[in-house]
Short mmCIF file of C-alpha atoms in Angstrom, two decimals:
data_model
loop_
_atom_site.label_atom_id
_atom_site.label_comp_id
_atom_site.label_asym_id
_atom_site.label_seq_id
_atom_site.Cartn_x
_atom_site.Cartn_y
_atom_site.Cartn_z
CA ALA O 1 3.09 -5.24 9.36
CA ILE O 2 3.17 -5.82 5.59
CA ILE O 3 0.26 -7.96 4.51
CA PRO O 4 0.92 -9.95 1.45
CA ALA O 5 -1.15 -9.10 -1.53
CA GLY O 6 -3.70 -11.73 -2.03
CA THR O 7 -4.19 -12.23 1.88
CA HIS O 8 -7.75 -13.10 2.38
CA VAL O 9 -9.38 -10.76 4.86
CA ARG O 10 -13.02 -10.38 6.67
CA ASN O 11 -14.92 -7.91 8.58
CA VAL O 12 -13.50 -5.05 6.97
CA GLU O 13 -15.06 -2.12 8.54
CA ILE O 14 -14.82 1.70 8.94
CA THR O 15 -15.02 2.30 12.97
CA THR O 16 -13.80 4.82 15.34
CA HIS O 17 -11.19 3.92 17.80
CA ARG O 18 -9.89 6.10 20.62
CA LYS O 19 -12.02 8.84 19.00
CA ARG O 20 -9.86 8.52 15.69
CA THR O 21 -11.40 7.02 12.05
CA ALA O 22 -9.93 3.77 11.54
CA ILE O 23 -10.34 0.77 9.23
CA THR O 24 -10.39 -2.94 10.85
CA PHE O 25 -10.27 -6.13 9.58
CA THR O 26 -9.06 -9.59 10.14
CA THR O 27 -6.96 -12.07 8.19
CA VAL O 28 -8.77 -15.43 7.37
CA LYS O 29 -5.87 -17.93 7.54
CA GLU O 30 -4.04 -16.36 10.77
CA ASN O 31 -7.22 -15.06 12.36
CA ARG O 32 -5.27 -11.99 13.15
CA ALA O 33 -6.80 -8.38 13.69
CA PHE O 34 -5.60 -5.26 12.15
CA LEU O 35 -6.63 -1.68 12.84
CA ILE O 36 -5.45 1.17 10.55
CA TYR O 37 -5.80 4.69 11.42
CA TRP O 38 -6.97 7.07 8.76
CA GLY O 39 -5.99 10.94 8.84
CA LYS O 40 -7.38 13.50 6.43
CA LYS O 41 -4.23 15.38 6.55
CA TYR O 42 -2.36 12.41 5.13
CA HIS O 43 -4.89 11.97 2.43
CA PRO O 44 -6.07 15.34 0.95
CA GLY O 45 -9.04 15.37 -1.24
CA LYS O 46 -9.71 11.61 -0.44
CA THR O 47 -12.40 10.14 2.15
CA VAL O 48 -11.85 7.37 4.35
CA GLN O 49 -14.01 5.24 2.16
CA HIS O 50 -11.55 6.02 -0.67
CA PHE O 51 -8.71 4.80 1.44
CA LYS O 52 -10.75 1.66 2.30
CA ASP O 53 -11.40 0.89 -1.55
CA ASN O 54 -7.63 1.25 -2.28
CA LEU O 55 -6.55 -0.93 0.40
CA PHE O 56 -8.84 -4.19 -0.51
CA THR O 57 -10.40 -5.67 -3.48
CA THR O 58 -12.14 -8.62 -4.36
CA MET O 59 -9.80 -9.77 -7.24
CA GLN O 60 -7.68 -13.10 -6.65
CA PHE O 61 -4.01 -12.76 -6.87
CA GLU O 62 -3.82 -14.20 -10.41
CA GLU O 63 -6.06 -11.51 -11.56
CA LEU O 64 -3.97 -9.02 -9.54
CA THR O 65 -0.85 -10.07 -11.30
CA ALA O 66 -1.91 -10.96 -15.01
CA GLY O 67 0.47 -9.47 -17.46
CA MET O 68 3.50 -9.07 -14.89
CA THR O 69 6.79 -10.44 -15.17
CA ASN O 70 7.76 -13.83 -13.07
CA ASN O 71 10.24 -11.40 -11.26
CA GLU O 72 7.35 -9.01 -10.20
CA ILE O 73 5.19 -11.81 -9.15
CA MET O 74 8.14 -13.23 -6.93
CA ALA O 75 8.82 -9.74 -5.43
CA ILE O 76 4.96 -9.18 -4.72
CA ARG O 77 4.80 -12.61 -3.09
CA LYS O 78 7.80 -11.27 -1.00
CA GLY O 79 6.51 -8.02 -0.24
CA GLU O 80 9.73 -6.23 -1.49
CA PRO O 81 9.98 -4.03 -4.25
CA VAL O 82 12.85 -4.51 -6.96
CA ASN O 83 14.47 -2.89 -9.68
CA GLY O 84 12.49 -3.22 -12.88
CA MET O 85 9.17 -3.25 -11.23
CA SER O 86 6.24 -1.81 -12.79
CA LYS O 87 4.02 0.99 -11.18
CA LYS O 88 1.29 -1.23 -11.46
CA ALA O 89 3.27 -4.26 -10.04
CA LEU O 90 4.28 -1.64 -6.87
CA LEU O 91 0.76 -0.99 -6.56
CA VAL O 92 0.08 -4.64 -5.89
CA CYS O 93 2.84 -4.76 -3.87
CA TYR O 94 2.64 -1.95 -1.64
CA GLY O 95 -0.48 -0.28 -2.31
CA PRO O 96 -0.72 3.44 -3.44
CA PRO O 97 1.55 5.61 -1.82
CA PRO O 98 0.19 8.22 0.79
CA GLU O 99 -1.13 11.28 -0.92
CA HIS O 100 0.63 13.79 1.40
CA GLY O 101 4.01 12.51 0.17
CA THR O 102 3.23 11.81 -3.37
CA PHE O 103 0.72 13.82 -4.90
CA SER O 104 0.30 12.05 -8.08
CA GLN O 105 1.02 8.58 -9.30
CA GLU O 106 2.36 10.06 -12.25
CA HIS O 107 5.30 11.27 -10.65
CA ASN O 108 8.94 9.53 -10.98
CA VAL O 109 9.30 9.41 -7.01
CA TRP O 110 6.91 7.64 -4.80
CA ILE O 111 7.31 8.16 -0.91
CA TYR O 112 6.53 5.36 1.40
CA TRP O 113 6.98 5.41 5.21
CA THR O 114 8.41 2.21 6.99
CA SER O 115 8.00 3.75 10.36
CA LYS O 116 6.78 7.45 11.70
CA PHE O 117 10.20 8.80 10.87
CA VAL O 118 11.74 6.56 8.06
CA GLN O 119 10.70 7.37 4.55
CA LYS O 120 11.28 4.99 1.40
CA LYS O 121 11.62 6.75 -1.66
CA ILE O 122 11.17 4.45 -4.81
CA PHE O 123 12.38 6.27 -7.88
CA PHE O 124 10.89 5.39 -11.74
CA GLY O 125 12.47 5.86 -15.15
CA ASP O 126 10.46 7.28 -18.10
CA ASP O 127 9.35 3.71 -18.74
CA ASP O 128 7.63 3.73 -15.00
CA ARG O 129 9.57 0.87 -13.84
CA ILE O 130 11.59 1.18 -10.82
CA THR O 131 15.30 2.51 -11.12
CA GLY O 132 16.19 2.57 -7.66
CA PHE O 133 15.26 3.12 -3.55
CA LYS O 134 16.63 5.62 -1.06
CA LYS O 135 15.49 5.20 2.82
CA GLY O 136 16.08 8.20 5.16
CA LEU O 137 14.54 11.01 7.24
#
């Protein structure tokens, strides 16, 4: 599930579930509980605390999107990146890419997973704005 940027959450905790480390939280408005498993092999050099800190912020939506274009803000609200979107806007829209696929956010290709077996590659130009997408294995 994609949780739109700016969604208010509560009870954010690092826990153990079925012998695996996880982050749990509940959305405030929908009162929907979520569990996200964390695996060290997918986040080399990071801890579960780093992962949690990258997922959540106390900033308001207006603060997160300050200085962004109207197109970027509309795309973030929809949870869908668009051509011309900046890396900063994509971070608000999708969060940071998993480190095992994108070793540095300085790279011009970021890889996200839409399922266990399907990747979504996002390509950036020299101006750090999205130039295209590719889905595949």
